[in-house]
Amino acid sequence: MFEATASAPVNIATLKYWGKRDVNLNLPTNSSISVTLAQDDLRATTTARASSEFAKDELYLNDTLEPLGKRTLQVLAELRALRAEIEQKDPSAPKIADLKLQIVSVNNFPTAAGLASSAAGFAALVKSISLLYKLPHNDSELSVLARQGSGSACRSMFGGYVAWEMGSETNGLDSRAVQIADVNHWPNMKALILVVCAEKKDVSSTSGMQITVETSGLFTERVNTLVPELFVKMKKAILDRDFGSFAKYTMVDSNQFHAVCLDSYPPIFYMNDVSKSAVRAIHELNDQYKEPIAAYTFDAGPNCVVYYLEENEEAVLSHLGQAVSNVNGFPVEKMGSTPASTSTPKWA
Ligand code: DP6
């Protein structure tokens, strides 16, 4: 029996990926940027085993046997092909490429956190199997495989601040994640998750983004003009540790992403009244301070992720606590604040 374990963190995009130019390879219509959430608190950990005693490939997610989806099978096939190449070149390498795999993945973040687990999950799967197969590839090269499982997963191959460069090649080999800055670059950056609703979203990201690509007129302007500009500006704001600019671009992008969802036909609504009250509360707070001290961003769901600097924590928490918990008695649950920066992934 051969075995390897690896883990990968959750990431939250501050410049969103929304739209595929190639559905099979998961190639995006635009580049994106994310911040990785605290590695120790919010991670998927995966153990991969290969053995001649296994009759078929199996995947367990949080102790439940899951069917192997098309994308998982595609990622496994690619990983096996890379291992087979090694075995062909080096006859002394153990023959494990053809052995069946048992993959056991556990998320240490509560389902009630309302966070999508696919990004961390696919990243941990690729890391653990690449370790098992002793693949010589670096994290950026491996992110090309994670991307095929779930686009946003490629960014979970790194900690800190990460860009997914959309690439231009049709084979997708240059559509991969690169680290913009590591954990230590901006140690006082914090993230707070406001859990508005922990249930699964109505329209999955995968299908929602294709409805937008096919029907939204605003979408073309977003991917051709607005996102390329924001990509350059946001990267610079991160490298300069310019929170005001980082916050503004993050909010502008979140708003625009939800605007193209609304511009889709039929329209897609991810934010609800509680989400909107969080937006208003943060703008109110930023107005009081005459500069952005907090930034909101919403993925394909109503939950709000707020970025702020540690020195402003009290102001942000108390203002949001008052403003958001009053809205229609919705159960807004604060998960606590976690450092957004991360340490280097530990490989078991
Ligand atoms: C709104 O990565 O879940 O979170 O590639 O179809 O698996 P697939 O989509 P997925 O989409 C994430 C969308 C988003 C924005 C982002 O994370 O960049």
Short mmCIF file of C-alpha atoms and ligand atoms in Angstrom, two decimals:
data_model
loop_
_atom_site.label_atom_id
_atom_site.label_comp_id
_atom_site.label_asym_id
_atom_site.label_seq_id
_atom_site.Cartn_x
_atom_site.Cartn_y
_atom_site.Cartn_z
CA MET A 1 0.00 0.00 0.00
CA PHE A 2 1.24 3.46 -0.94
CA GLU A 3 -0.13 6.45 0.93
CA ALA A 4 0.25 10.24 1.06
CA THR A 5 -1.60 13.05 2.81
CA ALA A 6 -1.80 16.73 1.95
CA SER A 7 -4.05 19.63 2.75
CA ALA A 8 -5.15 22.81 1.01
CA PRO A 9 -6.78 26.02 2.22
CA VAL A 10 -10.02 27.77 1.31
CA ASN A 11 -9.61 30.83 -0.90
CA ILE A 12 -11.97 33.74 -1.46
CA ALA A 13 -11.68 35.66 -4.71
CA THR A 14 -11.32 39.43 -4.52
CA LEU A 15 -11.38 39.57 -8.33
CA LYS A 16 -13.88 36.95 -9.40
CA TYR A 17 -13.60 34.17 -11.94
CA TRP A 18 -16.97 34.02 -13.69
CA GLY A 19 -17.21 32.45 -17.13
CA LYS A 20 -15.49 29.66 -19.06
CA ARG A 21 -14.09 29.92 -22.55
CA ASP A 22 -13.57 26.13 -22.62
CA VAL A 23 -15.96 24.10 -20.48
CA ASN A 24 -14.09 20.79 -20.72
CA LEU A 25 -10.72 22.17 -19.65
CA ASN A 26 -12.24 24.77 -17.27
CA LEU A 27 -10.46 27.63 -19.02
CA PRO A 28 -11.72 30.99 -17.74
CA THR A 29 -12.84 34.08 -19.64
CA ASN A 30 -10.79 36.26 -17.27
CA SER A 31 -7.91 36.18 -14.83
CA SER A 32 -8.77 36.34 -11.13
CA ILE A 33 -7.19 37.05 -7.74
CA SER A 34 -7.86 35.57 -4.33
CA VAL A 35 -6.82 35.75 -0.72
CA THR A 36 -6.27 32.45 1.03
CA LEU A 37 -8.00 32.09 4.39
CA ALA A 38 -6.13 30.92 7.50
CA GLN A 39 -4.64 27.61 6.61
CA ASP A 40 -5.03 25.91 9.94
CA ASP A 41 -8.67 26.82 10.44
CA LEU A 42 -10.15 26.34 7.02
CA ARG A 43 -8.66 23.46 5.11
CA ALA A 44 -9.42 20.27 3.25
CA THR A 45 -7.10 17.39 4.10
CA THR A 46 -6.86 14.42 1.79
CA THR A 47 -5.19 11.04 2.10
CA ALA A 48 -4.63 9.13 -1.11
CA ARG A 49 -3.86 5.41 -1.06
CA ALA A 50 -2.97 3.09 -3.94
CA SER A 51 -3.16 -0.66 -3.48
CA SER A 52 -3.55 -3.82 -5.53
CA GLU A 53 -6.22 -4.79 -3.01
CA PHE A 54 -8.58 -2.02 -4.10
CA ALA A 55 -11.11 -3.17 -6.69
CA LYS A 56 -12.06 0.31 -7.86
CA ASP A 57 -11.32 3.99 -7.32
CA GLU A 58 -13.21 5.38 -4.35
CA LEU A 59 -13.66 8.88 -2.97
CA TYR A 60 -14.85 9.59 0.58
CA LEU A 61 -15.82 13.15 1.49
CA ASN A 62 -16.29 13.71 5.22
CA ASP A 63 -16.83 9.95 5.70
CA THR A 64 -19.39 9.58 2.92
CA LEU A 65 -18.66 7.61 -0.24
CA GLU A 66 -19.23 9.98 -3.17
CA PRO A 67 -19.78 9.13 -6.82
CA LEU A 68 -16.75 9.99 -8.96
CA GLY A 69 -17.83 12.88 -11.17
CA LYS A 70 -16.60 13.55 -14.69
CA ARG A 71 -14.14 16.22 -13.55
CA THR A 72 -12.68 14.05 -10.78
CA LEU A 73 -12.19 11.22 -13.28
CA GLN A 74 -10.48 13.63 -15.67
CA VAL A 75 -8.09 14.86 -12.95
CA LEU A 76 -7.31 11.27 -11.87
CA ALA A 77 -6.62 10.26 -15.48
CA GLU A 78 -4.18 13.16 -15.91
CA LEU A 79 -2.36 12.37 -12.66
CA ARG A 80 -2.09 8.69 -13.64
CA ALA A 81 -0.72 9.59 -17.06
CA LEU A 82 2.03 11.67 -15.41
CA ARG A 83 2.90 8.81 -13.08
CA ALA A 84 2.92 6.35 -16.00
CA GLU A 85 5.46 8.56 -17.79
CA ILE A 86 7.77 8.34 -14.77
CA GLU A 87 7.39 4.54 -14.64
CA GLN A 88 8.12 4.26 -18.34
CA LYS A 89 11.30 6.32 -18.07
CA ASP A 90 12.52 4.66 -14.89
CA PRO A 91 11.98 0.88 -14.80
CA SER A 92 12.96 0.75 -11.11
CA ALA A 93 10.06 3.08 -10.10
CA PRO A 94 7.23 1.17 -8.34
CA LYS A 95 4.37 0.41 -10.71
CA ILE A 96 1.52 2.23 -9.05
CA ALA A 97 -0.06 4.22 -11.88
CA ASP A 98 -2.47 1.37 -12.67
CA LEU A 99 -3.41 0.60 -9.06
CA LYS A 100 -6.86 1.67 -7.88
CA LEU A 101 -7.00 4.63 -5.54
CA GLN A 102 -8.80 5.26 -2.29
CA ILE A 103 -9.13 8.99 -1.64
CA VAL A 104 -10.31 10.16 1.77
CA SER A 105 -10.96 13.88 2.15
CA VAL A 106 -12.06 15.78 5.25
CA ASN A 107 -12.93 19.46 5.59
CA ASN A 108 -12.12 20.95 8.97
CA PHE A 109 -14.46 23.86 8.44
CA PRO A 110 -18.10 23.50 9.49
CA THR A 111 -20.66 23.05 6.72
CA ALA A 112 -22.49 25.81 8.57
CA ALA A 113 -19.73 28.19 7.52
CA GLY A 114 -21.50 28.29 4.17
CA LEU A 115 -18.19 28.01 2.33
CA ALA A 116 -17.82 26.12 -0.91
CA SER A 117 -15.51 23.21 -0.34
CA SER A 118 -14.69 22.29 -3.92
CA ALA A 119 -11.71 24.63 -4.24
CA ALA A 120 -9.86 23.35 -1.18
CA GLY A 121 -11.06 19.80 -1.91
CA PHE A 122 -9.69 19.55 -5.46
CA ALA A 123 -6.45 21.27 -4.48
CA ALA A 124 -5.90 18.80 -1.62
CA LEU A 125 -6.75 15.87 -3.90
CA VAL A 126 -4.20 16.93 -6.50
CA LYS A 127 -1.55 17.63 -3.86
CA SER A 128 -2.00 14.29 -2.13
CA ILE A 129 -1.93 12.21 -5.31
CA SER A 130 1.01 14.13 -6.77
CA LEU A 131 2.83 13.38 -3.54
CA LEU A 132 1.81 9.72 -3.71
CA TYR A 133 3.02 9.53 -7.32
CA LYS A 134 6.19 11.53 -6.52
CA LEU A 135 5.48 13.90 -9.39
CA PRO A 136 8.27 16.44 -9.90
CA HIS A 137 5.86 19.30 -10.73
CA ASN A 138 5.74 22.55 -8.79
CA ASP A 139 2.52 23.99 -7.31
CA SER A 140 1.88 26.21 -10.28
CA GLU A 141 2.15 23.26 -12.68
CA LEU A 142 -0.09 21.19 -10.40
CA SER A 143 -2.61 24.04 -10.31
CA VAL A 144 -3.31 23.28 -13.98
CA LEU A 145 -4.67 19.89 -12.83
CA ALA A 146 -6.61 21.31 -9.86
CA ARG A 147 -8.18 23.85 -12.24
CA GLN A 148 -9.73 21.03 -14.24
CA GLY A 149 -11.48 19.79 -11.10
CA SER A 150 -12.88 23.21 -10.20
CA GLY A 151 -11.58 26.49 -11.58
CA SER A 152 -11.16 28.23 -8.24
CA ALA A 153 -9.26 25.18 -6.90
CA CYS A 154 -6.13 26.20 -8.79
CA ARG A 155 -5.78 29.20 -6.45
CA SER A 156 -5.95 26.95 -3.36
CA MET A 157 -2.60 25.43 -4.32
CA PHE A 158 -0.96 28.42 -2.64
CA GLY A 159 -1.29 30.40 0.56
CA GLY A 160 -1.29 34.20 0.75
CA TYR A 161 -2.35 36.28 -2.27
CA VAL A 162 -2.83 34.35 -5.46
CA ALA A 163 -3.50 35.14 -9.10
CA TRP A 164 -5.02 32.72 -11.59
CA GLU A 165 -3.66 33.82 -14.93
CA MET A 166 -6.22 32.95 -17.58
CA GLY A 167 -3.60 32.00 -20.18
CA SER A 168 -4.05 31.93 -23.95
CA GLU A 169 -3.07 28.42 -25.03
CA THR A 170 -5.90 26.14 -26.16
CA ASN A 171 -4.44 23.20 -24.21
CA GLY A 172 -4.75 25.21 -20.99
CA LEU A 173 -1.17 24.62 -19.85
CA ASP A 174 -0.65 28.33 -19.20
CA SER A 175 -3.95 28.80 -17.33
CA ARG A 176 -2.56 28.39 -13.84
CA ALA A 177 -2.17 29.93 -10.41
CA VAL A 178 0.84 31.94 -9.26
CA GLN A 179 1.51 33.44 -5.87
CA ILE A 180 1.47 37.24 -5.80
CA ALA A 181 2.70 37.49 -2.21
CA ASP A 182 2.99 35.06 0.66
CA VAL A 183 1.58 34.99 4.14
CA ASN A 184 4.14 37.30 5.67
CA HIS A 185 3.63 40.06 3.17
CA TRP A 186 0.55 41.60 4.84
CA PRO A 187 0.29 40.01 8.30
CA ASN A 188 -2.38 42.40 9.67
CA MET A 189 -4.91 41.53 6.95
CA LYS A 190 -7.95 39.78 8.41
CA ALA A 191 -11.07 38.19 7.02
CA LEU A 192 -14.46 37.77 8.62
CA ILE A 193 -17.19 35.54 7.28
CA LEU A 194 -20.76 36.66 7.88
CA VAL A 195 -22.86 33.57 7.46
CA VAL A 196 -26.18 34.72 6.10
CA CYS A 197 -27.26 31.29 4.92
CA ALA A 198 -25.38 28.02 5.18
CA GLU A 199 -27.57 26.15 2.70
CA LYS A 200 -26.49 25.14 -0.78
CA LYS A 201 -26.96 27.82 -3.42
CA ASP A 202 -29.88 27.70 -5.88
CA VAL A 203 -27.81 28.11 -9.02
CA SER A 204 -24.39 26.44 -8.94
CA SER A 205 -21.37 28.49 -10.01
CA THR A 206 -20.75 26.09 -12.87
CA SER A 207 -24.16 26.60 -14.48
CA GLY A 208 -24.65 30.22 -13.34
CA MET A 209 -21.49 31.42 -15.05
CA GLN A 210 -22.44 29.83 -18.36
CA ILE A 211 -25.88 31.47 -18.30
CA THR A 212 -24.03 34.78 -17.85
CA VAL A 213 -21.58 34.05 -20.68
CA GLU A 214 -24.43 33.18 -23.04
CA THR A 215 -26.88 35.94 -22.18
CA SER A 216 -25.34 38.97 -20.46
CA GLY A 217 -24.50 42.01 -22.56
CA LEU A 218 -22.55 43.64 -19.74
CA PHE A 219 -20.37 40.56 -19.43
CA THR A 220 -18.35 41.38 -22.57
CA GLU A 221 -17.41 44.78 -21.16
CA ARG A 222 -16.47 43.12 -17.86
CA VAL A 223 -14.09 40.55 -19.30
CA ASN A 224 -12.61 42.64 -22.09
CA THR A 225 -12.05 45.93 -20.34
CA LEU A 226 -12.88 46.11 -16.66
CA VAL A 227 -11.31 42.94 -15.28
CA PRO A 228 -7.97 43.30 -17.11
CA GLU A 229 -7.63 46.80 -15.60
CA LEU A 230 -8.67 45.67 -12.13
CA PHE A 231 -6.27 42.72 -12.31
CA VAL A 232 -3.27 45.02 -12.72
CA LYS A 233 -4.50 47.54 -10.14
CA MET A 234 -5.40 44.96 -7.52
CA LYS A 235 -2.07 43.17 -7.82
CA LYS A 236 -0.31 46.51 -7.30
CA ALA A 237 -2.51 47.38 -4.30
CA ILE A 238 -1.59 44.03 -2.71
CA LEU A 239 2.13 44.44 -3.40
CA ASP A 240 2.03 48.03 -2.06
CA ARG A 241 -0.07 46.98 0.97
CA ASP A 242 -2.44 49.76 -0.03
CA PHE A 243 -5.59 48.72 1.86
CA GLY A 244 -7.74 51.63 0.62
CA SER A 245 -7.23 50.67 -3.02
CA PHE A 246 -7.40 46.94 -2.36
CA ALA A 247 -10.71 47.42 -0.54
CA LYS A 248 -12.19 49.62 -3.25
CA TYR A 249 -11.28 47.25 -6.10
CA THR A 250 -12.57 44.25 -4.12
CA MET A 251 -15.95 45.91 -3.58
CA VAL A 252 -16.16 47.22 -7.16
CA ASP A 253 -15.48 43.75 -8.49
CA SER A 254 -17.98 42.04 -6.20
CA ASN A 255 -20.66 44.54 -7.21
CA GLN A 256 -19.88 44.12 -10.86
CA PHE A 257 -19.89 40.33 -10.66
CA HIS A 258 -23.36 40.44 -9.09
CA ALA A 259 -24.42 42.98 -11.71
CA VAL A 260 -23.58 40.58 -14.55
CA CYS A 261 -25.48 37.87 -12.67
CA LEU A 262 -28.49 40.19 -12.59
CA ASP A 263 -27.93 41.01 -16.27
CA SER A 264 -28.14 37.30 -17.13
CA TYR A 265 -31.33 35.93 -18.61
CA PRO A 266 -33.03 34.61 -16.57
CA PRO A 267 -31.41 36.78 -13.88
CA ILE A 268 -29.39 35.13 -11.13
CA PHE A 269 -29.75 36.51 -7.61
CA TYR A 270 -27.14 35.44 -5.09
CA MET A 271 -27.30 38.30 -2.60
CA ASN A 272 -30.34 38.73 -0.36
CA ASP A 273 -31.58 41.54 1.89
CA VAL A 274 -29.14 40.65 4.66
CA SER A 275 -26.27 40.71 2.16
CA LYS A 276 -27.39 44.14 0.99
CA SER A 277 -27.56 45.42 4.55
CA ALA A 278 -23.93 44.32 5.05
CA VAL A 279 -22.97 46.28 1.92
CA ARG A 280 -24.73 49.37 3.22
CA ALA A 281 -23.18 48.99 6.68
CA ILE A 282 -19.67 48.76 5.27
CA HIS A 283 -20.12 51.83 3.08
CA GLU A 284 -21.51 53.70 6.10
CA LEU A 285 -18.47 52.72 8.14
CA ASN A 286 -16.04 53.65 5.37
CA ASP A 287 -17.78 57.02 4.98
CA GLN A 288 -17.34 57.65 8.70
CA TYR A 289 -13.61 57.00 8.36
CA LYS A 290 -13.38 58.94 5.09
CA GLU A 291 -11.49 56.00 3.56
CA PRO A 292 -12.17 52.29 3.14
CA ILE A 293 -11.30 50.40 6.33
CA ALA A 294 -13.37 47.34 5.39
CA ALA A 295 -14.22 45.61 2.12
CA TYR A 296 -17.03 43.17 1.38
CA THR A 297 -17.11 40.50 -1.26
CA PHE A 298 -19.80 37.94 -2.10
CA ASP A 299 -19.33 34.73 -4.06
CA ALA A 300 -22.18 32.80 -5.65
CA GLY A 301 -24.29 33.02 -2.50
CA PRO A 302 -25.52 35.50 0.12
CA ASN A 303 -22.64 35.11 2.61
CA CYS A 304 -20.39 38.08 3.07
CA VAL A 305 -16.62 37.95 3.46
CA VAL A 306 -15.19 41.12 4.95
CA TYR A 307 -11.53 42.08 4.71
CA TYR A 308 -10.05 44.60 7.12
CA LEU A 309 -6.80 45.35 8.91
CA GLU A 310 -6.32 44.09 12.44
CA GLU A 311 -6.04 47.58 13.92
CA ASN A 312 -9.60 48.31 12.77
CA GLU A 313 -11.11 45.08 14.04
CA GLU A 314 -13.10 46.57 16.87
CA ALA A 315 -14.63 49.29 14.71
CA VAL A 316 -15.55 46.80 11.98
CA LEU A 317 -17.00 44.13 14.27
CA SER A 318 -19.03 46.49 16.39
CA HIS A 319 -20.46 48.40 13.42
CA LEU A 320 -21.34 45.25 11.48
CA GLY A 321 -22.69 43.53 14.58
CA GLN A 322 -25.14 46.37 15.17
CA ALA A 323 -26.09 46.98 11.57
CA VAL A 324 -26.48 43.46 10.28
CA SER A 325 -28.01 41.62 13.21
CA ASN A 326 -30.96 44.03 13.14
CA VAL A 327 -32.07 43.04 9.67
CA ASN A 328 -35.39 41.21 9.74
CA GLY A 329 -34.17 38.91 12.49
CA PHE A 330 -32.13 36.83 10.06
CA PRO A 331 -29.80 34.42 11.82
CA VAL A 332 -26.56 36.12 11.00
CA GLU A 333 -23.82 34.13 12.57
CA LYS A 334 -20.33 35.42 13.01
CA MET A 335 -17.75 32.77 12.46
CA GLY A 336 -15.03 34.74 14.06
CA SER A 337 -12.21 36.49 12.39
CA THR A 338 -9.28 34.61 10.99
CA PRO A 339 -6.02 35.90 9.62
CA ALA A 340 -6.38 36.00 5.88
CA SER A 341 -2.73 35.30 5.39
CA THR A 342 -1.41 31.80 5.57
CA SER A 343 1.70 29.78 6.15
CA THR A 344 3.40 27.54 3.63
CA PRO A 345 1.40 24.37 2.98
CA LYS A 346 2.54 21.46 5.14
CA TRP A 347 3.01 18.27 3.29
CA ALA A 348 2.46 15.22 5.44
C1 DP6 B 1 -18.01 33.10 -7.60
O1 DP6 B 1 -14.57 27.40 -9.21
O2 DP6 B 1 -16.77 26.80 -8.16
O3 DP6 B 1 -16.56 31.70 -6.34
O4 DP6 B 1 -14.89 25.93 -12.21
O5 DP6 B 1 -17.32 25.43 -12.44
O6 DP6 B 1 -16.04 24.51 -10.48
P1 DP6 B 1 -16.18 25.65 -11.48
O7 DP6 B 1 -16.57 26.95 -10.66
P2 DP6 B 1 -16.04 27.46 -9.27
O8 DP6 B 1 -16.50 29.00 -9.37
C2 DP6 B 1 -16.14 29.94 -8.43
C3 DP6 B 1 -16.91 31.18 -8.68
C4 DP6 B 1 -16.75 32.27 -7.63
C5 DP6 B 1 -15.61 33.21 -7.98
C6 DP6 B 1 -14.20 32.75 -7.71
O9 DP6 B 1 -13.95 31.93 -6.80
O10 DP6 B 1 -13.30 33.27 -8.42
#
